[in-house]
């Protein structure tokens, strides 16, 4: 999706035969999905990224927990019109049920550049499960995403209810999760570091949070060059608790797109 007033430039790049590693730097600092923000942008080894303490650019990752139907009907359609990508944290066992996205919608969003991330198979209270059962809840959903043609975000986890314990970190490692997001309120200045990759902070958008407050979060992320994992749930005209109104959501996405156009 090309934003009005911008031109698309294309170059052919040939990897030198002797190159062992090269890095691709993005020029646009607002990324929508997890793999873009953390891996696709800078192609580096884990050992290298573990030494990075700070990002050189701001990253805004727009997250949607739970796979509510509005992620497709409201968020995807609107963000698409602005050229923004997002990450939908999918609960495999809920897909296709009333009020939730369908498998076809998930696959369409994936094809559109969104990541379909892992939110466990049944939205489990992980910290109440044994370590083995946590692995099952996590891995079942990774395999569901991968077996349905959506591998990109399948090994990134968002903890349901934000709940995790020491066993969760083991379960993440044992099931090959690359990173995991909590609901601990905060930004990431060092999310490339291996040490904290399973306890990444998020920025909530609870019902009642004003548009101006949310815009201030975006401004903070940009001016401090941090990674903000901003997460939503349902986008609706009748918001409550964890949900956000459609008009405010659209205005906030307009603001993100504006900031990107301004070169942040
Ligand atoms: Zn959830």
Coordinates of C-alpha atoms and ligand atoms in Angstrom, one line a residue:
X1 CA 0.0 0.0 0.0
X2 CA 1.5 3.3 -1.1
X3 CA 0.7 6.4 0.8
X4 CA -0.5 9.3 -1.4
X5 CA 2.3 11.6 -2.4
X6 CA 5.0 8.9 -2.1
X7 CA 6.8 7.1 -4.9
X8 CA 8.0 3.5 -4.8
X9 CA 11.7 3.0 -5.6
X10 CA 13.0 -0.4 -6.5
X11 CA 16.6 -1.6 -6.6
X12 CA 18.1 -4.9 -7.4
X13 CA 20.5 -6.0 -4.7
X14 CA 22.9 -8.9 -5.2
X15 CA 24.5 -10.4 -2.2
X16 CA 28.3 -10.5 -2.6
X17 CA 29.6 -14.1 -3.0
X18 CA 32.0 -13.7 -0.1
X19 CA 29.4 -12.2 2.3
X20 CA 28.7 -14.2 5.5
X21 CA 26.2 -11.8 7.0
X22 CA 24.5 -8.7 6.0
X23 CA 22.1 -6.3 7.7
X24 CA 19.1 -4.6 6.3
X25 CA 18.1 -1.3 7.9
X26 CA 14.6 -0.1 7.5
X27 CA 14.1 3.6 6.7
X28 CA 10.6 3.7 8.0
X29 CA 10.6 3.4 11.7
X30 CA 7.0 2.4 12.5
X31 CA 6.6 -1.3 12.2
X32 CA 3.4 -3.1 12.8
X33 CA 4.3 -6.7 13.4
X34 CA 6.6 -8.6 15.6
X35 CA 8.9 -10.3 13.1
X36 CA 9.5 -7.0 11.2
X37 CA 10.3 -5.1 14.4
X38 CA 12.6 -7.7 15.8
X39 CA 14.1 -9.9 13.2
X40 CA 13.2 -9.0 9.6
X41 CA 14.6 -5.5 10.0
X42 CA 18.1 -6.4 11.2
X43 CA 19.3 -9.8 10.1
X44 CA 21.8 -10.6 12.9
X45 CA 22.7 -13.6 14.9
X46 CA 21.4 -14.1 18.4
X47 CA 24.8 -13.6 19.9
X48 CA 25.1 -10.2 18.2
X49 CA 21.6 -9.0 19.1
X50 CA 22.2 -10.0 22.7
X51 CA 24.8 -7.3 23.0
X52 CA 22.4 -4.5 21.9
X53 CA 21.1 -2.4 24.8
X54 CA 19.2 0.2 22.9
X55 CA 17.4 0.6 19.6
X56 CA 18.6 3.2 17.2
X57 CA 15.0 3.8 16.0
X58 CA 11.6 3.8 17.5
X59 CA 9.4 0.8 16.9
X60 CA 5.7 0.8 17.3
X61 CA 4.2 -2.7 17.3
X62 CA 0.4 -2.6 17.1
X63 CA -0.9 -5.8 18.8
X64 CA -4.4 -7.2 19.1
X65 CA -5.0 -9.9 21.8
X66 CA -7.5 -12.7 21.5
X67 CA -8.5 -12.7 17.8
X68 CA -11.8 -10.9 18.2
X69 CA -13.7 -10.5 14.9
X70 CA -13.2 -6.8 15.0
X71 CA -9.5 -7.3 14.5
X72 CA -10.4 -8.2 10.9
X73 CA -13.5 -6.1 10.4
X74 CA -12.2 -2.9 12.0
X75 CA -8.5 -2.9 12.6
X76 CA -7.2 -4.8 9.6
X77 CA -9.4 -3.0 7.1
X78 CA -8.6 0.5 8.5
X79 CA -4.9 -0.1 9.0
X80 CA -4.6 -1.5 5.5
X81 CA -5.9 1.8 4.1
X82 CA -3.0 3.5 5.9
X83 CA -0.4 1.0 5.0
X84 CA 0.1 -0.1 8.6
X85 CA 0.6 -3.7 9.7
X86 CA -0.3 -5.3 13.0
X87 CA 0.0 -8.5 15.0
X88 CA -3.0 -10.6 16.0
X89 CA -2.4 -12.9 18.9
X90 CA -4.5 -15.9 17.9
X91 CA -6.2 -18.4 20.2
X92 CA -6.4 -21.4 17.9
X93 CA -9.2 -23.1 19.7
X94 CA -11.4 -20.0 19.4
X95 CA -10.9 -19.4 15.7
X96 CA -14.1 -19.6 13.7
X97 CA -16.3 -19.5 16.8
X98 CA -18.9 -16.7 17.0
X99 CA -17.4 -13.3 17.6
X100 CA -13.9 -14.5 16.6
X101 CA -11.9 -14.2 13.4
X102 CA -12.2 -17.1 11.0
X103 CA -9.2 -19.2 9.7
X104 CA -9.7 -17.6 6.3
X105 CA -9.6 -14.1 7.8
X106 CA -6.4 -15.0 9.7
X107 CA -4.8 -16.3 6.5
X108 CA -5.9 -13.2 4.6
X109 CA -4.3 -10.9 7.2
X110 CA -1.2 -13.0 7.2
X111 CA -1.0 -12.7 3.4
X112 CA -1.4 -9.0 3.9
X113 CA 1.8 -8.8 6.0
X114 CA 0.3 -9.2 9.4
X115 CA 1.8 -11.7 11.9
X116 CA -0.5 -14.2 13.5
X117 CA 1.1 -14.7 16.9
X118 CA 0.6 -17.4 19.5
X119 CA -1.9 -16.7 22.4
X120 CA -2.1 -20.4 23.4
X121 CA -4.6 -22.9 22.1
X122 CA -7.3 -22.2 24.6
X123 CA -6.3 -18.9 26.3
X124 CA -4.9 -20.8 29.3
X125 CA -4.1 -19.5 32.7
X126 CA -0.5 -20.7 32.2
X127 CA 0.7 -20.1 35.7
X128 CA -1.9 -22.5 37.1
X129 CA -0.7 -25.3 34.9
X130 CA 2.2 -27.7 35.3
X131 CA 5.2 -27.0 33.2
X132 CA 4.4 -29.9 30.8
X133 CA 0.8 -28.7 30.4
X134 CA 2.1 -25.1 29.7
X135 CA 4.2 -26.6 26.9
X136 CA 1.1 -28.4 25.5
X137 CA -1.0 -25.2 25.6
X138 CA 1.8 -23.2 23.9
X139 CA 3.0 -25.7 21.4
X140 CA -0.4 -26.9 20.2
X141 CA -1.1 -23.3 19.0
X142 CA 2.3 -22.9 17.4
X143 CA 1.7 -26.0 15.4
X144 CA -1.9 -24.9 14.5
X145 CA -0.5 -21.7 13.0
X146 CA 2.3 -23.4 11.2
X147 CA 0.1 -26.2 9.9
X148 CA -2.3 -23.6 8.5
X149 CA 0.3 -21.7 6.6
X150 CA 1.1 -19.0 9.1
X151 CA 4.6 -19.7 10.4
X152 CA 5.9 -16.2 10.7
X153 CA 4.5 -15.3 14.2
X154 CA 3.8 -18.9 15.3
X155 CA 6.7 -19.0 17.8
X156 CA 6.1 -15.6 19.4
X157 CA 3.9 -15.8 22.4
X158 CA 1.6 -13.3 24.3
X159 CA 0.7 -14.7 27.7
X160 CA -3.1 -15.0 28.2
X161 CA -4.2 -12.7 31.0
X162 CA -0.6 -11.6 31.2
X163 CA 0.0 -14.6 33.5
X164 CA 3.3 -16.4 33.6
X165 CA 5.7 -18.0 36.1
X166 CA 9.1 -19.5 36.1
X167 CA 7.8 -22.6 34.4
X168 CA 6.4 -20.5 31.6
X169 CA 9.9 -19.3 30.7
X170 CA 11.0 -22.9 30.6
X171 CA 8.0 -23.9 28.5
X172 CA 8.7 -21.0 26.1
X173 CA 12.3 -22.2 25.6
X174 CA 11.3 -25.9 25.3
X175 CA 8.7 -25.1 22.6
X176 CA 11.0 -22.9 20.6
X177 CA 9.3 -19.6 21.3
X178 CA 11.4 -16.7 20.1
X179 CA 10.0 -14.1 22.4
X180 CA 7.0 -13.6 24.7
X181 CA 5.0 -10.5 25.7
X182 CA 3.6 -9.9 29.1
X183 CA 1.0 -7.3 30.1
X184 CA 3.6 -5.7 32.4
X185 CA 3.2 -2.0 31.7
X186 CA 6.3 -0.6 30.1
X187 CA 8.4 -0.1 27.0
X188 CA 11.3 -2.1 25.7
X189 CA 14.7 -0.5 25.3
X190 CA 16.5 -3.7 25.0
X191 CA 14.1 -6.3 23.6
X192 CA 16.8 -7.7 21.4
X193 CA 18.6 -9.0 24.5
X194 CA 18.2 -12.7 25.1
X195 CA 18.0 -12.3 28.9
X196 CA 14.5 -10.8 28.9
X197 CA 13.0 -12.1 25.7
X198 CA 10.3 -14.0 27.5
X199 CA 9.2 -11.1 29.7
X200 CA 8.7 -8.3 27.3
X201 CA 6.6 -5.3 28.5
X202 CA 3.5 -4.1 26.7
X203 CA 1.5 -0.9 26.6
X204 CA -2.2 -1.4 27.2
X205 CA -5.1 0.6 25.8
X206 CA -7.8 0.0 28.4
X207 CA -11.3 1.3 28.1
X208 CA -11.4 4.9 29.3
X209 CA -7.9 5.7 28.1
X210 CA -8.2 8.9 26.2
X211 CA -7.0 9.4 22.6
X212 CA -4.8 12.2 23.9
X213 CA -3.1 9.8 26.4
X214 CA -2.6 7.2 23.7
X215 CA -1.1 9.8 21.4
X216 CA 1.3 10.8 24.2
X217 CA 2.4 7.2 24.4
X218 CA 3.2 7.2 20.7
X219 CA 5.1 10.5 21.1
X220 CA 7.1 8.9 24.0
X221 CA 8.0 5.9 21.9
X222 CA 9.2 8.1 19.1
X223 CA 11.1 10.7 21.1
X224 CA 12.8 8.1 23.3
X225 CA 13.5 5.6 20.4
X226 CA 12.1 2.7 22.4
X227 CA 10.0 -0.3 21.2
X228 CA 6.4 0.1 22.3
X229 CA 4.2 -3.1 22.1
X230 CA 0.9 -1.3 22.1
X231 CA -1.9 -3.8 22.5
X232 CA -5.7 -3.7 21.9
X233 CA -8.4 -6.2 22.3
X234 CA -11.8 -5.5 20.7
X235 CA -12.4 -2.4 18.6
X236 CA -16.1 -1.5 19.0
X237 CA -18.7 1.2 19.1
X238 CA -19.8 -0.2 22.6
X239 CA -16.5 -0.5 24.4
X240 CA -16.0 -1.7 27.9
X241 CA -13.2 -2.9 30.1
X242 CA -10.4 -3.9 27.7
X243 CA -12.0 -2.5 24.5
X244 CA -11.4 0.7 22.6
X245 CA -13.9 2.8 20.5
X246 CA -13.7 2.7 16.8
X247 CA -13.3 6.5 16.3
X248 CA -10.5 6.8 18.7
X249 CA -8.7 3.7 17.3
X250 CA -8.9 5.2 13.8
X251 CA -7.7 8.6 15.0
X252 CA -4.7 6.9 16.7
X253 CA -3.8 4.9 13.6
X254 CA -4.1 8.2 11.6
X255 CA -1.6 9.7 14.1
X256 CA 0.8 6.8 13.7
X257 CA 0.6 7.0 10.0
X258 CA 1.2 10.7 10.1
X259 CA 4.3 10.3 12.3
X260 CA 5.6 7.7 9.8
X261 CA 5.0 10.1 6.9
X262 CA 6.9 12.8 8.8
X263 CA 9.9 10.5 8.9
X264 CA 10.0 9.3 12.5
Ligands
LIG1 ZN1 -5.9 -12.7 25.8

